[in-house]
Amino acid sequence: MSDQRLKVWKMSFISLLLLLIGILFAACSKAEAEDPNAAVIEKVLTIQFNSPDKKLMDFLQEPKYTNSVDGKEENVELDRYIMEVYGDYFTEDYLIPFIQTWGLIYPTAADFSGHELDLKDVIVKRAAADSNQYTFTATVGYLKDDEQEKTADVSGIVLFSSKEKGKIGKFEYGEDHDLYKELSSVE
């Protein structure tokens, strides 16, 4: 084989190898972008951080929606609304604990303080290829009256159920860079 043919063969081989590597990276990126669990997390964060949700606040605050049954307060309209908004994303066993622990923190704080929340960006990462654990960072804009909008990054962890495919079995906020404190401050 002549030197010229050898050079052409090497260049062709290197070009083909680079092309295959590029295709591999593109396929991996596309698979990560199309992860349905990541889309579920984004949808929940969109609901959480695009508020105030006047309908939710009305169900929470208006006494006409609360009834006492056997000495226990019930809010059927609120329960129905929460199921309608969040039911597709959480396991049946975890939906109520989510609402009671994490689900109302930011929406109610924003409503009570007169802030508007606006989800700007979400980054979702899977812990490992075969894992049901994800982490997220949400960039949230918050604005009150005529003030200049501020942003904060809110991070957290999400575990998907191994029994109910595509359903969240645990959702927790972590660091929020004082967003809750800012929303809760009385000025």
mmCIF file of C-alpha atoms in Angstrom:
data_model
loop_
_atom_site.group_PDB
_atom_site.id
_atom_site.type_symbol
_atom_site.label_atom_id
_atom_site.label_comp_id
_atom_site.label_asym_id
_atom_site.label_seq_id
_atom_site.Cartn_x
_atom_site.Cartn_y
_atom_site.Cartn_z
ATOM 1 C CA MET A 1 0.000 0.000 0.000
ATOM 2 C CA SER A 2 1.378 3.381 -0.947
ATOM 3 C CA ASP A 3 1.833 6.216 1.538
ATOM 4 C CA GLN A 4 -0.924 8.188 -0.172
ATOM 5 C CA ARG A 5 -3.438 5.362 0.106
ATOM 6 C CA LEU A 6 -2.451 4.727 3.720
ATOM 7 C CA LYS A 7 -3.027 8.403 4.590
ATOM 8 C CA VAL A 8 -6.431 8.387 2.874
ATOM 9 C CA TRP A 9 -7.373 5.175 4.676
ATOM 10 C CA LYS A 10 -6.293 6.614 8.077
ATOM 11 C CA MET A 11 -8.183 9.853 7.467
ATOM 12 C CA SER A 12 -11.285 7.918 6.422
ATOM 13 C CA PHE A 13 -11.054 5.724 9.500
ATOM 14 C CA ILE A 14 -10.586 8.706 11.842
ATOM 15 C CA SER A 15 -13.484 10.558 10.180
ATOM 16 C CA LEU A 16 -15.744 7.537 10.531
ATOM 17 C CA LEU A 17 -14.727 7.096 14.176
ATOM 18 C CA LEU A 18 -15.461 10.773 14.953
ATOM 19 C CA LEU A 19 -18.820 10.509 13.200
ATOM 20 C CA LEU A 20 -19.765 7.453 15.264
ATOM 21 C CA ILE A 21 -18.708 9.180 18.499
ATOM 22 C CA GLY A 22 -20.838 12.206 17.560
ATOM 23 C CA ILE A 23 -23.857 10.006 16.864
ATOM 24 C CA LEU A 24 -23.354 8.223 20.183
ATOM 25 C CA PHE A 25 -23.244 11.514 22.114
ATOM 26 C CA ALA A 26 -26.313 12.812 20.284
ATOM 27 C CA ALA A 27 -28.233 9.619 21.035
ATOM 28 C CA CYS A 28 -27.310 9.772 24.729
ATOM 29 C CA SER A 29 -28.309 13.432 24.959
ATOM 30 C CA LYS A 30 -31.604 12.759 23.207
ATOM 31 C CA ALA A 31 -32.384 9.815 25.498
ATOM 32 C CA GLU A 32 -31.683 11.984 28.550
ATOM 33 C CA ALA A 33 -33.827 14.829 27.169
ATOM 34 C CA GLU A 34 -36.730 12.461 26.530
ATOM 35 C CA ASP A 35 -36.754 10.915 30.004
ATOM 36 C CA PRO A 36 -40.466 10.861 30.946
ATOM 37 C CA ASN A 37 -39.627 11.044 34.667
ATOM 38 C CA ALA A 38 -37.713 14.287 34.113
ATOM 39 C CA ALA A 39 -40.776 15.656 32.316
ATOM 40 C CA VAL A 40 -42.963 14.729 35.320
ATOM 41 C CA ILE A 41 -40.626 16.610 37.668
ATOM 42 C CA GLU A 42 -40.737 19.656 35.392
ATOM 43 C CA LYS A 43 -44.545 19.577 35.333
ATOM 44 C CA VAL A 44 -44.773 19.445 39.139
ATOM 45 C CA LEU A 45 -42.281 22.309 39.488
ATOM 46 C CA THR A 46 -44.246 24.327 36.931
ATOM 47 C CA ILE A 47 -47.385 23.904 39.035
ATOM 48 C CA GLN A 48 -45.504 24.773 42.218
ATOM 49 C CA PHE A 49 -43.703 27.844 40.912
ATOM 50 C CA ASN A 50 -46.204 29.520 38.619
ATOM 51 C CA SER A 51 -48.412 31.063 41.232
ATOM 52 C CA PRO A 52 -50.394 32.283 42.933
ATOM 53 C CA ASP A 53 -52.992 29.672 42.099
ATOM 54 C CA LYS A 54 -56.130 31.604 43.039
ATOM 55 C CA LYS A 55 -58.359 28.526 42.838
ATOM 56 C CA LEU A 56 -56.157 26.592 45.267
ATOM 57 C CA MET A 57 -55.968 29.544 47.650
ATOM 58 C CA ASP A 58 -59.740 29.970 47.519
ATOM 59 C CA PHE A 59 -60.283 26.297 48.448
ATOM 60 C CA LEU A 60 -57.787 26.648 51.307
ATOM 61 C CA GLN A 61 -59.050 29.938 52.728
ATOM 62 C CA GLU A 62 -62.812 30.044 52.183
ATOM 63 C CA PRO A 63 -64.743 28.485 55.088
ATOM 64 C CA LYS A 64 -67.601 27.567 52.758
ATOM 65 C CA TYR A 65 -65.507 24.698 51.371
ATOM 66 C CA THR A 66 -64.796 23.156 54.770
ATOM 67 C CA ASN A 67 -67.284 20.844 56.470
ATOM 68 C CA SER A 68 -67.075 19.060 59.787
ATOM 69 C CA VAL A 69 -67.757 15.340 59.549
ATOM 70 C CA ASP A 70 -67.584 13.303 62.769
ATOM 71 C CA GLY A 71 -65.512 16.043 64.396
ATOM 72 C CA LYS A 72 -63.005 16.082 61.560
ATOM 73 C CA GLU A 73 -62.709 18.907 59.027
ATOM 74 C CA GLU A 74 -63.055 17.928 55.386
ATOM 75 C CA ASN A 75 -62.597 19.965 52.261
ATOM 76 C CA VAL A 76 -63.934 17.847 49.423
ATOM 77 C CA GLU A 77 -63.421 20.571 46.804
ATOM 78 C CA LEU A 78 -59.770 21.016 47.823
ATOM 79 C CA ASP A 79 -59.184 17.263 47.746
ATOM 80 C CA ARG A 80 -60.790 17.017 44.308
ATOM 81 C CA TYR A 81 -58.731 19.952 42.998
ATOM 82 C CA ILE A 82 -55.449 18.545 44.335
ATOM 83 C CA MET A 83 -56.225 15.194 42.728
ATOM 84 C CA GLU A 84 -57.028 16.941 39.440
ATOM 85 C CA VAL A 85 -53.812 19.006 39.460
ATOM 86 C CA TYR A 86 -51.297 16.573 40.987
ATOM 87 C CA GLY A 87 -52.932 13.132 40.754
ATOM 88 C CA ASP A 88 -51.263 12.137 37.495
ATOM 89 C CA TYR A 89 -47.785 12.728 38.928
ATOM 90 C CA PHE A 90 -47.801 11.145 42.405
ATOM 91 C CA THR A 91 -48.499 7.705 43.775
ATOM 92 C CA GLU A 92 -51.841 7.404 45.503
ATOM 93 C CA ASP A 93 -50.077 6.814 48.838
ATOM 94 C CA TYR A 94 -47.763 9.835 48.544
ATOM 95 C CA LEU A 95 -50.015 12.571 47.134
ATOM 96 C CA ILE A 96 -51.521 13.646 50.483
ATOM 97 C CA PRO A 97 -48.186 13.474 52.383
ATOM 98 C CA PHE A 98 -46.619 15.623 49.628
ATOM 99 C CA ILE A 99 -49.336 18.252 49.943
ATOM 100 C CA GLN A 100 -49.115 18.200 53.743
ATOM 101 C CA THR A 101 -45.313 18.504 53.870
ATOM 102 C CA TRP A 102 -43.929 20.223 50.753
ATOM 103 C CA GLY A 103 -46.687 20.928 48.271
ATOM 104 C CA LEU A 104 -48.177 24.062 49.800
ATOM 105 C CA ILE A 105 -45.045 25.730 51.211
ATOM 106 C CA TYR A 106 -44.122 28.014 48.316
ATOM 107 C CA PRO A 107 -47.580 28.618 46.813
ATOM 108 C CA THR A 108 -49.121 29.664 50.142
ATOM 109 C CA ALA A 109 -46.117 31.750 51.233
ATOM 110 C CA ALA A 110 -46.200 33.590 47.904
ATOM 111 C CA ASP A 111 -49.935 34.194 48.149
ATOM 112 C CA PHE A 112 -49.860 35.433 51.747
ATOM 113 C CA SER A 113 -46.965 37.823 51.053
ATOM 114 C CA GLY A 114 -48.346 39.090 47.744
ATOM 115 C CA HIS A 115 -45.547 37.649 45.614
ATOM 116 C CA GLU A 116 -45.883 36.155 42.174
ATOM 117 C CA LEU A 117 -43.734 33.155 41.316
ATOM 118 C CA ASP A 118 -42.470 32.321 37.852
ATOM 119 C CA LEU A 119 -40.502 29.186 36.995
ATOM 120 C CA LYS A 120 -37.603 30.259 34.779
ATOM 121 C CA ASP A 121 -35.604 27.079 34.262
ATOM 122 C CA VAL A 122 -35.321 23.493 35.480
ATOM 123 C CA ILE A 123 -32.347 21.166 35.425
ATOM 124 C CA VAL A 124 -33.132 17.525 36.225
ATOM 125 C CA LYS A 125 -30.433 14.895 36.672
ATOM 126 C CA ARG A 126 -30.852 11.186 37.175
ATOM 127 C CA ALA A 127 -28.630 9.747 39.930
ATOM 128 C CA ALA A 128 -27.627 6.728 37.818
ATOM 129 C CA ALA A 129 -28.862 5.022 34.661
ATOM 130 C CA ASP A 130 -30.721 2.311 36.569
ATOM 131 C CA SER A 131 -31.836 4.515 39.443
ATOM 132 C CA ASN A 132 -35.262 5.883 40.300
ATOM 133 C CA GLN A 133 -33.678 8.864 42.096
ATOM 134 C CA TYR A 134 -33.436 12.298 40.526
ATOM 135 C CA THR A 135 -32.184 15.682 41.658
ATOM 136 C CA PHE A 136 -33.408 19.001 40.369
ATOM 137 C CA THR A 137 -32.541 22.660 40.449
ATOM 138 C CA ALA A 138 -35.313 25.103 39.615
ATOM 139 C CA THR A 139 -34.616 28.752 38.946
ATOM 140 C CA VAL A 140 -37.586 30.666 40.318
ATOM 141 C CA GLY A 141 -38.407 34.297 39.705
ATOM 142 C CA TYR A 142 -40.336 36.121 42.400
ATOM 143 C CA LEU A 143 -41.878 39.551 42.270
ATOM 144 C CA LYS A 144 -43.933 41.716 44.590
ATOM 145 C CA ASP A 145 -45.822 44.794 43.427
ATOM 146 C CA ASP A 146 -43.534 47.116 41.481
ATOM 147 C CA GLU A 147 -40.268 45.718 42.821
ATOM 148 C CA GLN A 148 -37.651 44.352 40.473
ATOM 149 C CA GLU A 149 -37.930 40.610 39.969
ATOM 150 C CA LYS A 150 -35.439 38.502 41.907
ATOM 151 C CA THR A 151 -34.484 34.874 41.320
ATOM 152 C CA ALA A 152 -33.505 31.982 43.542
ATOM 153 C CA ASP A 153 -32.394 28.455 42.822
ATOM 154 C CA VAL A 154 -34.384 25.772 44.604
ATOM 155 C CA SER A 155 -32.977 22.262 44.657
ATOM 156 C CA GLY A 156 -34.429 18.978 45.739
ATOM 157 C CA ILE A 157 -34.650 15.249 45.347
ATOM 158 C CA VAL A 158 -37.334 13.066 43.791
ATOM 159 C CA LEU A 159 -37.768 9.307 44.014
ATOM 160 C CA PHE A 160 -40.015 7.530 41.563
ATOM 161 C CA SER A 161 -42.048 4.541 42.609
ATOM 162 C CA SER A 162 -40.785 1.151 41.540
ATOM 163 C CA LYS A 163 -44.386 -0.142 41.616
ATOM 164 C CA GLU A 164 -46.250 2.688 39.877
ATOM 165 C CA LYS A 165 -44.253 3.563 36.769
ATOM 166 C CA GLY A 166 -43.871 7.290 36.158
ATOM 167 C CA LYS A 167 -45.312 8.259 39.556
ATOM 168 C CA ILE A 168 -43.441 10.165 42.241
ATOM 169 C CA GLY A 169 -43.080 8.275 45.517
ATOM 170 C CA LYS A 170 -41.109 10.973 47.340
ATOM 171 C CA PHE A 171 -40.465 14.652 46.621
ATOM 172 C CA GLU A 172 -38.454 16.930 48.899
ATOM 173 C CA TYR A 173 -37.096 20.418 48.611
ATOM 174 C CA GLY A 174 -33.570 21.047 49.826
ATOM 175 C CA GLU A 175 -31.666 24.311 49.497
ATOM 176 C CA ASP A 176 -33.735 27.309 48.381
ATOM 177 C CA HIS A 177 -31.237 30.147 48.835
ATOM 178 C CA ASP A 178 -33.611 31.887 51.268
ATOM 179 C CA LEU A 179 -36.575 31.953 48.873
ATOM 180 C CA TYR A 180 -39.008 30.796 51.574
ATOM 181 C CA LYS A 181 -37.533 33.265 54.048
ATOM 182 C CA GLU A 182 -37.920 36.057 51.483
ATOM 183 C CA LEU A 183 -41.525 35.065 50.730
ATOM 184 C CA SER A 184 -42.334 34.844 54.433
ATOM 185 C CA SER A 185 -40.844 38.170 55.442
ATOM 186 C CA VAL A 186 -43.331 40.837 56.437
ATOM 187 C CA GLU A 187 -42.469 44.300 55.182
#
